[in-house]
Amino acid sequence: MNGDPTLERIAKGNGLALCAAGPWIARFAPALEQMVSDAERLTGSRPNIFIDVSQVSKLDTFGAWLIERLRRSLTQAGAEAKIAGLSADYSTLVDEVRRVKAIPAAGVTKVTITGILDQVGRTMAGVGATMLSLVDMLGAVLAASGRVLTHPRSFRLTSTVHHMEQVCWRAVPIVVLITFLIGCIIAQQGIFHFRKFGADIFVVDMLGVLVLREIGVLLVAIMVAGRSGSAYTAELGSMKMREEIDALRTMGFDPIEVLILPRMLALVLALPILAFLGAMAALYGGGLVAWLYGGVDPEAFLLRLRDAISIDTFTVGIIKAPVMAAVIGIVACVEGLAVQGSAESLGQHTTSSVVKGIFFVIVMDGVFAIFFASIGM
């Protein structure tokens, strides 16, 4: 009785009794698994099967699940399986295990036109829900901004300065380094190809327009989306998981005004500054390569750059920066507040924040390009 667990088969007329005895606990997992597997294979031909557990001395959740698994397997094989002799001490445990639903076997899904249309419809509904949540967040931020303007004492200056340091000041080294290298690469490639036509100097025109108008602000916005956007999502998602946002609402604070507005304002102020520094670093890198690799003197580079660009070229890039920052911040905050109570959800929404942020930044850049071209800038 107190030794190893057993599962004895006893034939009774047209039926079969499976008599379990001994301790059915996790300590004897290998032996129990083997006995239950053998019973599942050898008893498929009997119409009536009784699983007698009256001699079981100890039973834990593992043993109860094996008994229930055996009953389900025999039932699926066509037999009428019942558990008999269950003591009052273990009946509640077995009943709880029985309530666990079996996971259906994964079947091979057929590709049909209806299935494809259904998937397309669900995808479009998801896109619509995403756009609706972004518009809702934009409205909430604008409403919170209006309340702060009417009651300036509620503005959280300390939080804004803190986020400015995180988003702007701490991002300067990596932004300057990356844009410097990009400027060097653009200048080198331009000189390499323009030299075939004896037009080395035109690399200055290309570098100035690309950096100040398009590449500079776009590259910085993508880096900010990957660096700061993901950080916003992770911070808000962690607060959501720890129910800190619900605690703020309970205390009478508006999470939009306390958590999101300072982050949004810091991002809107930081991206134009980073875009300017990045553009200067890219021009410096391009000028350095043009001097060392292309033989263009710094004085000639600056004179050609002054003739190639205008104030409109610089203005177009700077106008884009705060709008892209607002898009990145809204996407990051929406994804952060959508996090559920698991680490997997936090990782998924952080990844989604970066992907969506970069996507919307590129879309906005295309919209701005069409708009400025239509007004002649």
PDB file of C-alpha atoms in Angstrom, residues 110-266:
ATOM      1  CA  LYS A 110      -7.478  24.677 -45.824  1.00  0.00           C
ATOM      2  CA  VAL A 111      -6.847  27.876 -47.723  1.00  0.00           C
ATOM      3  CA  THR A 112     -10.144  29.103 -49.125  1.00  0.00           C
ATOM      4  CA  ILE A 113     -11.383  32.336 -50.654  1.00  0.00           C
ATOM      5  CA  THR A 114     -13.676  32.848 -47.695  1.00  0.00           C
ATOM      6  CA  GLY A 115     -10.783  32.396 -45.268  1.00  0.00           C
ATOM      7  CA  ILE A 116      -8.610  34.853 -47.195  1.00  0.00           C
ATOM      8  CA  LEU A 117     -11.381  37.460 -47.266  1.00  0.00           C
ATOM      9  CA  ASP A 118     -12.000  36.903 -43.576  1.00  0.00           C
ATOM     10  CA  GLN A 119      -8.322  37.477 -42.804  1.00  0.00           C
ATOM     11  CA  VAL A 120      -8.242  40.617 -44.962  1.00  0.00           C
ATOM     12  CA  GLY A 121     -11.335  41.919 -43.193  1.00  0.00           C
ATOM     13  CA  ARG A 122      -9.882  41.282 -39.767  1.00  0.00           C
ATOM     14  CA  THR A 123      -6.642  43.004 -40.788  1.00  0.00           C
ATOM     15  CA  MET A 124      -8.493  46.077 -42.040  1.00  0.00           C
ATOM     16  CA  ALA A 125     -10.567  46.156 -38.859  1.00  0.00           C
ATOM     17  CA  GLY A 126      -7.315  46.067 -36.864  1.00  0.00           C
ATOM     18  CA  VAL A 127      -5.923  48.954 -38.925  1.00  0.00           C
ATOM     19  CA  GLY A 128      -9.110  50.923 -38.316  1.00  0.00           C
ATOM     20  CA  ALA A 129      -8.937  50.249 -34.578  1.00  0.00           C
ATOM     21  CA  THR A 130      -5.308  51.412 -34.537  1.00  0.00           C
ATOM     22  CA  MET A 131      -6.128  54.659 -36.330  1.00  0.00           C
ATOM     23  CA  LEU A 132      -9.086  55.251 -34.004  1.00  0.00           C
ATOM     24  CA  SER A 133      -6.921  54.751 -30.919  1.00  0.00           C
ATOM     25  CA  LEU A 134      -4.311  57.179 -32.282  1.00  0.00           C
ATOM     26  CA  VAL A 135      -6.942  59.839 -32.934  1.00  0.00           C
ATOM     27  CA  ASP A 136      -8.410  59.238 -29.482  1.00  0.00           C
ATOM     28  CA  MET A 137      -4.983  59.684 -27.874  1.00  0.00           C
ATOM     29  CA  LEU A 138      -4.373  62.866 -29.888  1.00  0.00           C
ATOM     30  CA  GLY A 139      -7.663  64.298 -28.670  1.00  0.00           C
ATOM     31  CA  ALA A 140      -6.888  63.353 -25.064  1.00  0.00           C
ATOM     32  CA  VAL A 141      -3.463  65.024 -25.266  1.00  0.00           C
ATOM     33  CA  LEU A 142      -4.937  68.194 -26.789  1.00  0.00           C
ATOM     34  CA  ALA A 143      -7.623  68.287 -24.087  1.00  0.00           C
ATOM     35  CA  ALA A 144      -4.986  67.852 -21.374  1.00  0.00           C
ATOM     36  CA  SER A 145      -2.912  70.619 -22.977  1.00  0.00           C
ATOM     37  CA  GLY A 146      -5.928  72.933 -22.865  1.00  0.00           C
ATOM     38  CA  ARG A 147      -6.453  72.210 -19.165  1.00  0.00           C
ATOM     39  CA  VAL A 148      -2.789  72.918 -18.448  1.00  0.00           C
ATOM     40  CA  LEU A 149      -2.938  76.213 -20.364  1.00  0.00           C
ATOM     41  CA  THR A 150      -5.959  77.325 -18.357  1.00  0.00           C
ATOM     42  CA  HIS A 151      -4.392  76.142 -15.070  1.00  0.00           C
ATOM     43  CA  PRO A 152      -0.605  76.587 -15.450  1.00  0.00           C
ATOM     44  CA  ARG A 153       0.040  75.449 -11.867  1.00  0.00           C
ATOM     45  CA  SER A 154      -0.907  71.896 -12.895  1.00  0.00           C
ATOM     46  CA  PHE A 155       1.938  71.742 -15.435  1.00  0.00           C
ATOM     47  CA  ARG A 156       4.611  69.255 -14.343  1.00  0.00           C
ATOM     48  CA  LEU A 157       7.834  71.098 -15.153  1.00  0.00           C
ATOM     49  CA  THR A 158      10.110  68.721 -13.244  1.00  0.00           C
ATOM     50  CA  SER A 159       8.808  65.705 -15.141  1.00  0.00           C
ATOM     51  CA  THR A 160       9.164  67.512 -18.474  1.00  0.00           C
ATOM     52  CA  VAL A 161      12.769  68.523 -17.738  1.00  0.00           C
ATOM     53  CA  HIS A 162      13.557  64.948 -16.685  1.00  0.00           C
ATOM     54  CA  HIS A 163      12.181  63.531 -19.938  1.00  0.00           C
ATOM     55  CA  MET A 164      13.988  66.236 -21.927  1.00  0.00           C
ATOM     56  CA  GLU A 165      17.243  65.039 -20.423  1.00  0.00           C
ATOM     57  CA  GLN A 166      16.444  61.412 -21.280  1.00  0.00           C
ATOM     58  CA  VAL A 167      15.157  62.067 -24.793  1.00  0.00           C
ATOM     59  CA  CYS A 168      17.374  64.963 -25.912  1.00  0.00           C
ATOM     60  CA  TRP A 169      20.586  65.357 -23.936  1.00  0.00           C
ATOM     61  CA  ARG A 170      21.365  61.651 -23.541  1.00  0.00           C
ATOM     62  CA  ALA A 171      20.571  61.004 -27.216  1.00  0.00           C
ATOM     63  CA  VAL A 172      22.988  63.614 -28.577  1.00  0.00           C
ATOM     64  CA  PRO A 173      26.100  61.346 -28.779  1.00  0.00           C
ATOM     65  CA  ILE A 174      24.482  58.520 -30.731  1.00  0.00           C
ATOM     66  CA  VAL A 175      22.552  60.905 -33.004  1.00  0.00           C
ATOM     67  CA  VAL A 176      25.657  62.964 -33.821  1.00  0.00           C
ATOM     68  CA  LEU A 177      27.740  59.848 -34.422  1.00  0.00           C
ATOM     69  CA  ILE A 178      25.231  58.176 -36.753  1.00  0.00           C
ATOM     70  CA  THR A 179      24.460  61.313 -38.759  1.00  0.00           C
ATOM     71  CA  PHE A 180      28.178  62.114 -39.046  1.00  0.00           C
ATOM     72  CA  LEU A 181      28.801  58.672 -40.541  1.00  0.00           C
ATOM     73  CA  ILE A 182      25.813  58.989 -42.880  1.00  0.00           C
ATOM     74  CA  GLY A 183      27.112  62.339 -44.096  1.00  0.00           C
ATOM     75  CA  CYS A 184      30.510  60.772 -44.760  1.00  0.00           C
ATOM     76  CA  ILE A 185      28.950  57.892 -46.704  1.00  0.00           C
ATOM     77  CA  ILE A 186      26.744  60.170 -48.827  1.00  0.00           C
ATOM     78  CA  ALA A 187      29.702  62.408 -49.700  1.00  0.00           C
ATOM     79  CA  GLN A 188      31.982  59.484 -50.552  1.00  0.00           C
ATOM     80  CA  GLN A 189      29.428  57.806 -52.781  1.00  0.00           C
ATOM     81  CA  GLY A 190      28.520  61.082 -54.452  1.00  0.00           C
ATOM     82  CA  ILE A 191      32.127  61.951 -55.218  1.00  0.00           C
ATOM     83  CA  PHE A 192      32.814  58.423 -56.466  1.00  0.00           C
ATOM     84  CA  HIS A 193      30.023  58.604 -59.043  1.00  0.00           C
ATOM     85  CA  PHE A 194      30.161  62.328 -59.924  1.00  0.00           C
ATOM     86  CA  ARG A 195      33.892  62.045 -60.596  1.00  0.00           C
ATOM     87  CA  LYS A 196      33.106  60.012 -63.713  1.00  0.00           C
ATOM     88  CA  PHE A 197      31.525  63.129 -65.189  1.00  0.00           C
ATOM     89  CA  GLY A 198      34.002  65.628 -63.760  1.00  0.00           C
ATOM     90  CA  ALA A 199      31.334  67.087 -61.468  1.00  0.00           C
ATOM     91  CA  ASP A 200      32.854  66.481 -58.052  1.00  0.00           C
ATOM     92  CA  ILE A 201      31.679  69.828 -56.719  1.00  0.00           C
ATOM     93  CA  PHE A 202      28.008  68.940 -57.225  1.00  0.00           C
ATOM     94  CA  VAL A 203      28.267  66.537 -54.307  1.00  0.00           C
ATOM     95  CA  VAL A 204      27.931  69.614 -52.084  1.00  0.00           C
ATOM     96  CA  ASP A 205      24.514  70.410 -53.592  1.00  0.00           C
ATOM     97  CA  MET A 206      23.335  66.836 -53.106  1.00  0.00           C
ATOM     98  CA  LEU A 207      24.641  66.669 -49.553  1.00  0.00           C
ATOM     99  CA  GLY A 208      23.124  69.983 -48.492  1.00  0.00           C
ATOM    100  CA  VAL A 209      19.648  69.315 -49.887  1.00  0.00           C
ATOM    101  CA  LEU A 210      19.473  65.677 -48.741  1.00  0.00           C
ATOM    102  CA  VAL A 211      20.694  66.321 -45.221  1.00  0.00           C
ATOM    103  CA  LEU A 212      18.763  69.495 -44.444  1.00  0.00           C
ATOM    104  CA  ARG A 213      15.550  68.606 -46.230  1.00  0.00           C
ATOM    105  CA  GLU A 214      15.102  64.822 -46.012  1.00  0.00           C
ATOM    106  CA  ILE A 215      17.743  62.445 -44.692  1.00  0.00           C
ATOM    107  CA  GLY A 216      18.753  64.406 -41.611  1.00  0.00           C
ATOM    108  CA  VAL A 217      15.357  64.749 -39.947  1.00  0.00           C
ATOM    109  CA  LEU A 218      14.118  61.360 -41.188  1.00  0.00           C
ATOM    110  CA  LEU A 219      17.121  59.482 -39.857  1.00  0.00           C
ATOM    111  CA  VAL A 220      16.954  61.254 -36.495  1.00  0.00           C
ATOM    112  CA  ALA A 221      13.213  60.556 -36.225  1.00  0.00           C
ATOM    113  CA  ILE A 222      13.783  56.854 -36.889  1.00  0.00           C
ATOM    114  CA  MET A 223      16.483  56.734 -34.205  1.00  0.00           C
ATOM    115  CA  VAL A 224      14.206  58.532 -31.738  1.00  0.00           C
ATOM    116  CA  ALA A 225      11.362  56.118 -32.528  1.00  0.00           C
ATOM    117  CA  GLY A 226      13.630  53.159 -31.796  1.00  0.00           C
ATOM    118  CA  ARG A 227      15.233  54.695 -28.713  1.00  0.00           C
ATOM    119  CA  SER A 228      12.698  56.930 -26.998  1.00  0.00           C
ATOM    120  CA  GLY A 229       9.470  55.520 -28.429  1.00  0.00           C
ATOM    121  CA  SER A 230      10.263  52.038 -27.194  1.00  0.00           C
ATOM    122  CA  ALA A 231      11.263  53.460 -23.794  1.00  0.00           C
ATOM    123  CA  TYR A 232       7.927  55.282 -23.483  1.00  0.00           C
ATOM    124  CA  THR A 233       6.017  52.110 -24.325  1.00  0.00           C
ATOM    125  CA  ALA A 234       8.018  50.010 -21.881  1.00  0.00           C
ATOM    126  CA  GLU A 235       7.613  52.561 -19.060  1.00  0.00           C
ATOM    127  CA  LEU A 236       3.862  52.991 -19.509  1.00  0.00           C
ATOM    128  CA  GLY A 237       3.389  49.264 -20.044  1.00  0.00           C
ATOM    129  CA  SER A 238       5.214  48.456 -16.816  1.00  0.00           C
ATOM    130  CA  MET A 239       3.048  50.976 -14.977  1.00  0.00           C
ATOM    131  CA  LYS A 240      -0.043  49.392 -16.512  1.00  0.00           C
ATOM    132  CA  MET A 241       1.074  45.912 -15.401  1.00  0.00           C
ATOM    133  CA  ARG A 242       1.714  47.106 -11.835  1.00  0.00           C
ATOM    134  CA  GLU A 243      -1.658  48.910 -11.816  1.00  0.00           C
ATOM    135  CA  GLU A 244       0.017  52.248 -11.117  1.00  0.00           C
ATOM    136  CA  ILE A 245      -2.131  53.966 -13.756  1.00  0.00           C
ATOM    137  CA  ASP A 246      -5.298  52.679 -12.075  1.00  0.00           C
ATOM    138  CA  ALA A 247      -3.915  53.954  -8.778  1.00  0.00           C
ATOM    139  CA  LEU A 248      -3.500  57.442 -10.288  1.00  0.00           C
ATOM    140  CA  ARG A 249      -7.116  57.441 -11.430  1.00  0.00           C
ATOM    141  CA  THR A 250      -8.209  56.292  -7.968  1.00  0.00           C
ATOM    142  CA  MET A 251      -6.356  59.221  -6.397  1.00  0.00           C
ATOM    143  CA  GLY A 252      -8.087  61.649  -8.761  1.00  0.00           C
ATOM    144  CA  PHE A 253      -5.204  62.314 -11.188  1.00  0.00           C
ATOM    145  CA  ASP A 254      -5.500  62.220 -14.952  1.00  0.00           C
ATOM    146  CA  PRO A 255      -2.871  59.787 -16.362  1.00  0.00           C
ATOM    147  CA  ILE A 256      -2.793  61.735 -19.634  1.00  0.00           C
ATOM    148  CA  GLU A 257      -1.886  64.937 -17.834  1.00  0.00           C
ATOM    149  CA  VAL A 258       0.522  63.335 -15.360  1.00  0.00           C
ATOM    150  CA  LEU A 259       2.315  60.737 -17.511  1.00  0.00           C
ATOM    151  CA  ILE A 260       1.779  61.379 -21.205  1.00  0.00           C
ATOM    152  CA  LEU A 261       1.724  65.173 -21.623  1.00  0.00           C
ATOM    153  CA  PRO A 262       5.255  65.722 -20.183  1.00  0.00           C
ATOM    154  CA  ARG A 263       6.613  62.943 -22.379  1.00  0.00           C
ATOM    155  CA  MET A 264       4.919  64.335 -25.480  1.00  0.00           C
ATOM    156  CA  LEU A 265       6.148  67.877 -24.814  1.00  0.00           C
ATOM    157  CA  ALA A 266       9.694  66.681 -24.181  1.00  0.00           C
TER     158      ALA A 266
END
